[in-house]
Short mmCIF file of C-alpha atoms in Angstrom, two decimals:
data_model
loop_
_atom_site.label_atom_id
_atom_site.label_comp_id
_atom_site.label_asym_id
_atom_site.label_seq_id
_atom_site.Cartn_x
_atom_site.Cartn_y
_atom_site.Cartn_z
CA CYS A 5 -0.11 0.02 -0.43
CA ARG A 6 2.65 2.65 1.01
CA GLN A 7 3.65 2.65 -2.79
CA ALA A 8 0.60 2.35 -4.57
CA PHE A 9 -0.92 5.16 -3.28
CA GLY A 10 2.05 7.38 -1.95
CA LEU A 11 1.95 6.91 2.30
CA THR A 12 5.24 8.16 3.58
CA GLY A 13 3.80 8.30 7.61
CA PRO A 14 3.35 5.28 9.70
CA TYR A 15 -0.63 3.54 9.05
CA ALA A 16 -2.53 5.06 12.28
CA GLY A 17 -6.25 2.56 10.46
CA PRO A 18 -9.79 3.97 9.80
CA ARG A 19 -9.86 5.26 13.52
CA ALA A 20 -7.16 8.04 13.68
CA TYR A 21 -7.75 11.54 15.04
CA THR A 22 -6.59 14.51 12.89
CA PRO A 23 -4.76 17.30 16.17
CA SER A 24 -8.02 19.11 16.14
CA GLY A 25 -9.81 15.71 17.39
CA LEU A 26 -11.31 14.91 13.80
CA LEU A 27 -11.39 11.17 12.45
CA ALA A 28 -9.38 11.31 9.78
CA ALA A 29 -11.09 9.10 7.38
CA ASN A 30 -14.23 11.66 7.48
CA ILE A 31 -11.70 14.53 6.46
CA GLU A 32 -9.93 12.65 3.47
CA TYR A 33 -13.55 11.52 2.29
CA GLY A 34 -15.43 13.42 2.88
CA ALA A 35 -17.93 11.88 4.86
CA ARG A 36 -21.05 11.28 4.41
CA VAL A 37 -21.09 14.75 1.86
CA VAL A 38 -21.36 13.22 -1.81
CA LEU A 39 -21.34 16.49 -4.41
CA GLY A 40 -20.65 15.06 -8.19
CA ASP A 41 -22.44 14.19 -10.96
CA ASN A 42 -23.93 11.22 -12.72
CA ILE A 43 -23.87 8.38 -9.03
CA THR A 44 -25.33 5.78 -7.59
CA MET A 45 -25.49 5.02 -4.45
CA PRO A 46 -27.16 1.62 -3.56
CA ASN A 47 -27.76 0.22 0.53
CA GLY A 48 -29.23 -3.15 1.87
CA SER A 49 -31.62 -1.83 4.79
CA ALA A 50 -30.46 -5.20 6.08
CA ASP A 51 -26.92 -4.69 5.80
CA PRO A 52 -25.11 -4.37 9.50
CA TRP A 53 -23.50 -1.39 7.58
CA HIS A 54 -25.83 0.76 5.89
CA ALA A 55 -26.31 3.03 9.26
CA LEU A 56 -23.30 4.81 8.95
CA GLY A 57 -23.91 4.53 4.40
CA VAL A 58 -25.35 7.11 3.04
CA VAL A 59 -29.48 6.26 2.99
CA ASN A 60 -32.65 8.13 1.96
CA ALA A 61 -34.48 10.43 3.72
CA SER A 62 -36.66 8.10 5.18
CA ASP A 63 -34.96 5.80 6.55
CA ALA A 64 -34.69 5.26 10.72
CA TYR A 65 -30.64 6.42 10.26
CA PHE A 66 -30.85 8.98 7.81
CA GLU A 67 -29.71 11.72 10.51
CA SER A 68 -27.18 9.81 12.84
CA GLY A 69 -24.09 8.22 11.10
CA GLY A 70 -22.08 9.90 13.74
CA SER A 71 -21.75 12.85 10.42
CA GLU A 72 -25.05 15.25 8.51
CA GLN A 73 -25.82 13.71 5.68
CA ARG A 74 -25.41 15.28 2.03
CA VAL A 75 -25.42 14.71 -1.31
CA GLY A 76 -25.42 17.20 -4.65
CA SER A 77 -28.06 16.87 -6.97
CA GLY A 78 -26.35 14.51 -9.84
CA VAL A 79 -26.45 11.59 -6.64
CA THR A 80 -29.25 9.68 -6.47
CA VAL A 81 -29.86 7.26 -3.51
CA VAL A 82 -31.16 3.55 -4.19
CA GLU A 83 -32.18 1.74 -0.83
CA LEU A 84 -32.77 -1.82 -1.57
CA GLU A 85 -34.99 -3.22 0.98
CA SER A 86 -34.40 -6.90 2.52
CA THR A 87 -31.09 -7.07 1.53
CA ALA A 88 -27.45 -6.40 2.00
CA HIS A 89 -24.64 -4.96 0.74
CA CYS A 90 -24.22 -5.56 -3.14
CA ARG A 91 -27.70 -6.57 -4.18
CA ASP A 92 -28.04 -5.42 -6.50
CA MET A 93 -24.68 -6.37 -8.54
CA TYR A 94 -25.80 -10.12 -8.44
CA ALA A 95 -27.33 -11.81 -11.41
CA PRO A 96 -31.04 -12.33 -12.33
CA GLY A 97 -32.88 -14.99 -11.35
#
């Protein structure tokens, strides 16, 4: 990973915090703020991780997940009922 991604310092993991106390991964990757065009965010309602992801406004976890959720007008959030992540990539049948 160091060579592929140009890491120079020791990897502190996903729980690393910035000096100001913010979760470093949220700063680096934008947390639950997704801005862009032609982006589809699928999420399964039965996925144990979906509470931390980008979800529909009607989802119970919309206002939680540890950070504010905000998506741009070019982003579509799709919730797959009673299934987990990646179900949208399975072959039909």
